[in-house]
Coordinates of C-alpha atoms and ligand atoms in Angstrom, one line a residue:
M23 CA -20.4 -0.6 1.6
N24 CA -20.4 2.6 -0.4
T25 CA -21.3 3.2 -3.9
N26 CA -20.1 6.8 -4.4
S27 CA -18.6 5.3 -7.3
V28 CA -15.1 4.0 -8.0
I29 CA -16.4 1.6 -10.6
N30 CA -17.3 2.2 -14.2
S31 CA -18.0 -0.6 -16.6
K32 CA -16.4 -3.2 -14.3
I33 CA -13.2 -1.1 -13.9
I34 CA -12.3 0.0 -10.4
D35 CA -10.8 3.5 -10.7
G36 CA -8.0 3.8 -8.1
K37 CA -6.7 7.0 -9.7
K38 CA -10.0 8.8 -9.1
K39 CA -10.3 7.4 -5.5
S40 CA -6.7 8.4 -4.6
L41 CA -7.3 11.9 -5.9
A42 CA -10.5 12.2 -3.7
I43 CA -8.5 11.0 -0.7
R44 CA -5.7 13.5 -1.3
E45 CA -8.2 16.3 -1.7
W46 CA -9.8 15.3 1.6
I47 CA -6.3 15.2 3.3
K48 CA -5.6 18.7 2.0
V49 CA -8.7 20.1 3.7
E50 CA -8.0 18.3 6.9
I51 CA -4.5 19.6 7.1
L52 CA -5.7 23.1 6.7
K53 CA -8.2 22.5 9.6
L54 CA -5.4 21.2 11.8
K55 CA -3.2 24.1 11.0
E56 CA -6.0 26.5 11.9
S57 CA -7.0 24.7 15.1
Y58 CA -3.7 23.4 16.4
N59 CA -1.1 25.3 14.5
F60 CA 0.9 22.4 13.2
I61 CA 1.5 20.8 9.8
P62 CA 2.0 17.0 9.5
G63 CA 5.4 16.0 8.1
L64 CA 6.8 13.0 6.4
A65 CA 10.5 12.1 6.2
V66 CA 11.8 9.6 3.7
I67 CA 15.2 8.0 3.8
I68 CA 16.6 6.5 0.6
V69 CA 19.8 4.5 0.6
G70 CA 21.7 4.4 -2.7
D71 CA 20.9 5.5 -6.2
D72 CA 18.5 3.0 -7.6
P73 CA 16.6 5.0 -10.3
A74 CA 13.2 3.2 -9.7
S75 CA 13.4 3.9 -5.9
H76 CA 14.3 7.5 -6.5
I77 CA 11.2 7.9 -8.8
Y78 CA 9.0 6.3 -6.1
V79 CA 10.5 8.7 -3.5
K80 CA 10.0 11.7 -5.8
N81 CA 6.3 10.9 -6.2
K82 CA 5.9 10.6 -2.4
E83 CA 7.6 13.9 -1.9
K84 CA 5.5 15.6 -4.6
Q85 CA 2.2 14.3 -3.3
S86 CA 3.1 15.1 0.3
I87 CA 3.8 18.7 -0.7
E88 CA 0.6 18.9 -2.8
V89 CA -1.6 18.0 0.1
G90 CA 0.2 20.6 2.3
M91 CA 2.4 18.4 4.4
N92 CA 6.0 19.0 5.3
S93 CA 8.3 16.7 3.4
W94 CA 12.0 15.8 4.0
K95 CA 14.3 13.5 2.0
Y96 CA 17.6 12.0 3.3
V97 CA 19.8 10.3 0.8
L98 CA 22.4 8.0 2.2
P99 CA 25.2 6.3 0.3
A100 CA 24.5 2.8 -1.0
N101 CA 27.2 1.2 1.2
S102 CA 25.7 2.7 4.4
S103 CA 25.9 0.3 7.4
E104 CA 22.9 -0.7 9.5
K105 CA 24.3 1.5 12.3
Q106 CA 24.5 4.6 10.0
I107 CA 20.9 4.1 8.7
I108 CA 19.6 3.6 12.2
Y109 CA 21.5 6.7 13.4
Q110 CA 19.5 8.8 10.8
I111 CA 16.3 7.1 11.9
N112 CA 16.9 7.9 15.6
K113 CA 17.5 11.6 14.7
L114 CA 14.1 11.6 13.0
N115 CA 12.5 9.7 15.9
N116 CA 13.6 12.5 18.2
D117 CA 12.5 15.3 15.9
S118 CA 9.2 16.5 17.1
N119 CA 8.3 18.1 13.7
V120 CA 8.5 14.7 12.0
D121 CA 5.3 12.6 12.1
G122 CA 6.1 9.9 9.6
I123 CA 9.4 8.1 8.8
L124 CA 9.7 5.8 5.8
V125 CA 12.7 3.9 4.6
Q126 CA 12.5 3.2 0.9
L127 CA 12.8 -0.6 0.3
P128 CA 14.5 -2.6 -0.9
L129 CA 17.8 -1.5 0.6
P130 CA 20.8 -1.9 -1.8
K131 CA 22.6 -5.3 -1.7
I132 CA 25.9 -3.5 -1.0
S133 CA 24.6 -2.3 2.4
N134 CA 24.9 -4.9 5.1
A135 CA 21.8 -3.6 6.8
L136 CA 19.0 -6.0 7.6
E137 CA 15.7 -4.5 6.5
R138 CA 13.8 -5.8 9.6
N139 CA 16.3 -4.2 12.0
V140 CA 16.0 -0.9 10.1
I141 CA 12.2 -0.9 10.0
N142 CA 12.0 -1.8 13.7
A143 CA 14.2 1.1 14.6
I144 CA 11.5 3.5 13.5
S145 CA 9.2 4.6 16.5
P146 CA 6.0 2.6 16.0
E147 CA 4.0 5.9 16.2
K148 CA 6.0 7.3 13.2
D149 CA 6.1 4.0 11.3
V150 CA 3.7 5.2 8.5
D151 CA 4.6 2.2 6.3
G152 CA 3.1 0.0 9.0
L153 CA 5.8 -2.7 8.6
S154 CA 7.3 -2.8 12.1
I155 CA 6.7 -5.7 14.4
V156 CA 4.6 -3.5 16.7
N157 CA 2.2 -2.4 14.0
S158 CA 2.1 -5.8 12.3
G159 CA 1.2 -7.3 15.7
K160 CA -1.5 -4.6 16.3
L161 CA -3.0 -5.6 12.9
V162 CA -3.2 -9.2 13.8
Y163 CA -4.7 -8.4 17.2
G164 CA -7.2 -6.1 15.7
D165 CA -5.9 -3.1 17.6
N166 CA -5.6 0.4 16.4
G167 CA -2.3 1.2 14.7
L168 CA -0.6 2.3 11.4
F169 CA -1.1 -0.4 8.8
P170 CA 0.6 -1.0 5.4
A171 CA -0.5 1.4 2.7
T172 CA -1.0 -0.9 -0.3
P173 CA -3.3 -3.4 1.5
S174 CA -5.2 -0.4 3.1
G175 CA -5.7 0.9 -0.4
C176 CA -7.1 -2.4 -1.6
I177 CA -9.6 -2.4 1.3
I178 CA -10.8 1.1 0.6
L179 CA -11.5 0.1 -3.0
L180 CA -13.3 -3.0 -2.0
K181 CA -15.4 -1.0 0.5
H182 CA -16.6 1.3 -2.3
L183 CA -18.1 -1.5 -4.3
P184 CA -21.8 -2.2 -4.0
I185 CA -21.2 -5.5 -2.2
N186 CA -21.2 -6.7 1.4
L187 CA -17.8 -8.1 2.2
S188 CA -19.0 -10.1 5.2
G189 CA -19.0 -13.8 4.5
K190 CA -17.3 -13.5 1.1
K191 CA -14.7 -16.1 0.2
A192 CA -11.5 -14.1 -0.4
L193 CA -8.4 -15.7 -1.9
V194 CA -5.1 -13.8 -1.3
I195 CA -2.3 -15.0 -3.6
G196 CA 1.0 -14.0 -2.0
R197 CA 2.1 -14.1 1.6
S198 CA 4.7 -11.2 1.8
N199 CA 4.9 -9.0 4.9
L200 CA 4.3 -6.0 2.7
V201 CA 1.1 -7.1 0.9
G202 CA -0.2 -10.7 1.3
K203 CA -0.2 -11.2 5.1
P204 CA -1.5 -7.7 6.0
I205 CA -4.3 -7.8 3.5
A206 CA -5.3 -11.3 4.7
N207 CA -5.7 -9.9 8.2
M208 CA -7.6 -6.8 7.0
L209 CA -10.0 -9.1 5.1
L210 CA -10.6 -11.2 8.2
K211 CA -11.5 -7.9 10.0
E212 CA -14.1 -7.4 7.3
N213 CA -15.5 -10.9 8.1
C214 CA -14.4 -12.5 4.9
T215 CA -13.5 -16.1 4.8
V216 CA -9.8 -15.9 3.9
T217 CA -7.5 -18.3 2.1
V218 CA -3.8 -17.4 1.6
A219 CA -2.1 -19.1 -1.4
H220 CA 1.6 -19.0 -2.2
S221 CA 4.2 -20.7 -4.4
K222 CA 3.7 -24.1 -2.6
T223 CA -0.1 -24.1 -2.9
K224 CA -1.6 -27.1 -4.6
N225 CA -4.6 -26.7 -6.9
L226 CA -4.4 -22.9 -7.2
I227 CA -6.8 -23.0 -10.1
E228 CA -9.4 -24.7 -8.0
E229 CA -8.9 -22.1 -5.2
C230 CA -9.4 -19.3 -7.7
K231 CA -12.6 -20.9 -9.1
E232 CA -14.1 -20.9 -5.6
A233 CA -13.2 -17.3 -4.7
D234 CA -15.7 -14.4 -4.6
I235 CA -12.7 -12.0 -4.3
I236 CA -9.2 -12.6 -5.6
I237 CA -6.3 -10.4 -4.4
A238 CA -3.3 -11.1 -6.6
A239 CA 0.1 -10.1 -5.1
I240 CA 2.5 -12.4 -6.8
G241 CA 4.9 -10.5 -9.1
I242 CA 4.4 -12.7 -12.2
P243 CA 3.0 -10.9 -15.2
N244 CA -0.5 -12.0 -16.3
F245 CA -0.3 -15.1 -14.2
I246 CA -4.0 -15.5 -13.2
K247 CA -6.0 -16.4 -16.2
G248 CA -9.6 -15.5 -17.0
E249 CA -10.7 -19.1 -17.2
W250 CA -9.5 -19.7 -13.6
I251 CA -11.9 -17.2 -12.1
K252 CA -15.5 -17.5 -11.0
K253 CA -18.2 -15.6 -12.8
D254 CA -18.9 -12.2 -11.2
S255 CA -16.0 -12.4 -8.8
I256 CA -14.0 -9.3 -7.8
I257 CA -10.4 -9.0 -8.8
I258 CA -7.9 -6.8 -7.0
D259 CA -4.6 -6.9 -8.9
V260 CA -1.7 -5.6 -6.8
G261 CA 1.0 -6.7 -9.2
I262 CA 3.3 -4.3 -11.0
N263 CA 5.4 -6.0 -13.6
R264 CA 7.4 -4.2 -16.3
I265 CA 7.5 -6.2 -19.5
D266 CA 8.2 -5.7 -23.2
N267 CA 5.2 -4.7 -25.3
I268 CA 4.0 -7.0 -28.1
D269 CA 6.5 -5.8 -30.7
N270 CA 9.3 -5.3 -28.3
T271 CA 9.5 -1.6 -28.9
Q272 CA 8.9 -0.4 -25.3
K273 CA 8.3 -1.5 -21.8
V274 CA 4.8 -1.6 -20.4
I275 CA 3.4 -2.2 -17.0
V276 CA 1.0 -5.1 -16.4
G277 CA -0.5 -6.8 -13.4
D278 CA -0.5 -10.3 -12.1
V279 CA -3.9 -11.0 -13.7
D280 CA -4.5 -11.5 -17.4
Y281 CA -6.7 -8.4 -17.6
E282 CA -8.3 -9.1 -21.0
G283 CA -9.3 -12.6 -20.0
A284 CA -10.5 -11.6 -16.6
I285 CA -12.6 -8.6 -17.4
N286 CA -15.1 -10.7 -19.4
V287 CA -15.8 -13.0 -16.4
C288 CA -15.5 -10.9 -13.3
S289 CA -17.9 -8.2 -12.0
A290 CA -15.2 -5.7 -11.1
I291 CA -11.4 -5.5 -11.6
T292 CA -8.6 -3.0 -10.8
P293 CA -6.6 -2.1 -13.9
V294 CA -2.8 -1.9 -13.9
P295 CA -1.8 0.8 -14.0
G296 CA -4.5 3.0 -12.4
G297 CA -6.0 0.6 -9.9
V298 CA -4.2 -0.3 -6.6
G299 CA -0.9 1.6 -7.5
P300 CA -2.2 5.2 -7.0
M301 CA -3.9 4.2 -3.7
T302 CA -0.6 3.4 -2.1
I303 CA 0.8 6.9 -1.7
A304 CA -2.7 8.2 -0.7
C305 CA -2.9 5.7 2.1
L306 CA 0.7 6.5 3.2
L307 CA -0.4 10.2 3.5
L308 CA -3.5 9.1 5.4
N309 CA -1.3 7.2 7.9
T310 CA 0.9 10.3 8.3
L311 CA -2.1 12.5 9.0
K312 CA -3.5 9.9 11.5
G313 CA -0.1 9.5 13.2
S314 CA 0.5 13.3 13.5
C315 CA -2.8 13.6 15.4
I316 CA -2.3 10.6 17.7
R317 CA 1.2 11.8 18.7
R318 CA -0.3 15.1 19.7
N319 CA -3.3 13.6 21.6
I320 CA -5.7 15.0 19.0
E321 CA -8.6 12.9 17.7
P322 CA -7.6 12.0 14.1
P323 CA -10.0 12.9 11.4
V324 CA -11.5 9.8 10.0
Y325 CA -11.8 9.3 6.2
N326 CA -15.4 8.6 5.6
F327 CA -15.8 5.5 3.4
Ligands
LIG882 P1 7.0 -10.9 -2.9 O1 7.6 -10.5 -1.6 O2 8.0 -11.3 -4.0 O3 5.9 -12.0 -2.7 C1 5.4 -12.7 -3.8 C2 4.5 -13.8 -3.2 O4 3.9 -14.5 -4.3 C3 5.2 -14.8 -2.3 O5 4.4 -15.0 -1.2 C4 5.2 -16.0 -3.2 O6 5.1 -17.3 -2.5 C5 4.0 -15.9 -4.1 N1 4.1 -16.6 -5.3 C6 5.2 -16.6 -6.2 N2 5.0 -17.5 -7.2 C7 3.8 -18.0 -7.0 C8 3.0 -19.0 -7.7 N3 3.4 -19.6 -8.8 N4 1.8 -19.3 -7.2 C9 1.3 -18.7 -6.1 N5 2.0 -17.8 -5.3 C10 3.2 -17.5 -5.8 O7 6.2 -9.7 -3.6 P2 5.3 -8.5 -2.9 O8 6.2 -7.5 -2.4 O9 4.3 -9.1 -2.1 O10 4.7 -7.9 -4.2 C11 3.8 -8.6 -5.1 C12 3.5 -7.8 -6.3 O11 2.8 -6.6 -5.9 C13 4.7 -7.4 -7.1 O12 4.4 -7.3 -8.5 C14 4.9 -6.0 -6.6 O13 5.6 -5.1 -7.6 C15 3.5 -5.5 -6.4 N6 3.4 -4.4 -5.4 C16 2.6 -3.4 -5.8 C17 2.4 -2.3 -4.9 C18 1.5 -1.2 -5.3 O14 1.7 -0.1 -4.8 N7 0.5 -1.4 -6.1 C19 3.0 -2.3 -3.6 C20 3.8 -3.4 -3.3 C21 4.0 -4.5 -4.2 P3 6.2 -17.8 -1.5 O15 6.0 -17.0 -0.2 O16 5.9 -19.2 -1.4 O17 7.6 -17.5 -2.1

């Protein structure tokens, strides 16, 4: 538990927290350079020309450079085969300057590559997205590893609230490998009593009403209503949904939770945008820093919650 505060009038400020993390990383990178004469480096592979994916990758590159990391981008044609993508991954696996490898997902439909084969071709110690079978297994076993960035960001935000997570009833809505499953395991590690809901769950409203903490990772705009949630519960909204604004004049981004309805009932909530979203790249950079030290047999600096 830590109160050095991410919360102001019920709103959990992920933007502020992510900035603090990136400032911390910057200082740690300078120390590593001075003591061990190396700079951690992140390589991103992007397949195809999807504009949204290119914006995500550009942000990752920008923030890597801002914290003082090396950053490399490899753009492969949309119709690249699994073999061609894995060939590029193997070159980076064997490059001792590269500490983190990330393949931007989803892969384009035109590519015949299976995402799981591509992800599992990344050396586990360079798998800074934490999505490989090895790192997923380590998370389930409670071993040390590199774990997915978005769920890690949710946990950091929760740990900064003035509550004790132990024994709390946590409801995770969504069971994807990217968000739902890893966050459920992370909450178990924090001694929460965890329920995982999904599209086949019966009585979701009842489940919501009983939860002290709700993590919404569904992908349906404003799905969780204020009247479904328990008074003074904590709401972590992972959803990023692009919808038309009220007069259809522009696109806006909203979460999976009806923010206006929920904020009157809950004790704390992450806004969308500005909540979980900014934490994702910060946690990706934390993983790259951690991986860069472990690979060189250096004790990684630990971010002090
Ligand atoms: P996903 O792979 O599509 O998974 C969605 C999950 O929601 C599935 O497990 C699905 O259940 C469940 N679901 C769908 N309809 C439901 C319903 N009516 N009731 C209960 N559960 C339902 O999505 P994802 O990758 O986990 O992402 C979830 C959301 O988080 C998206 O909005 C995404 O854009 C956002 N996201 C944000 C970040 C970030 O940086 N903030 C990162 C990643 C994702 P089934 O398994 O039964 O189909």
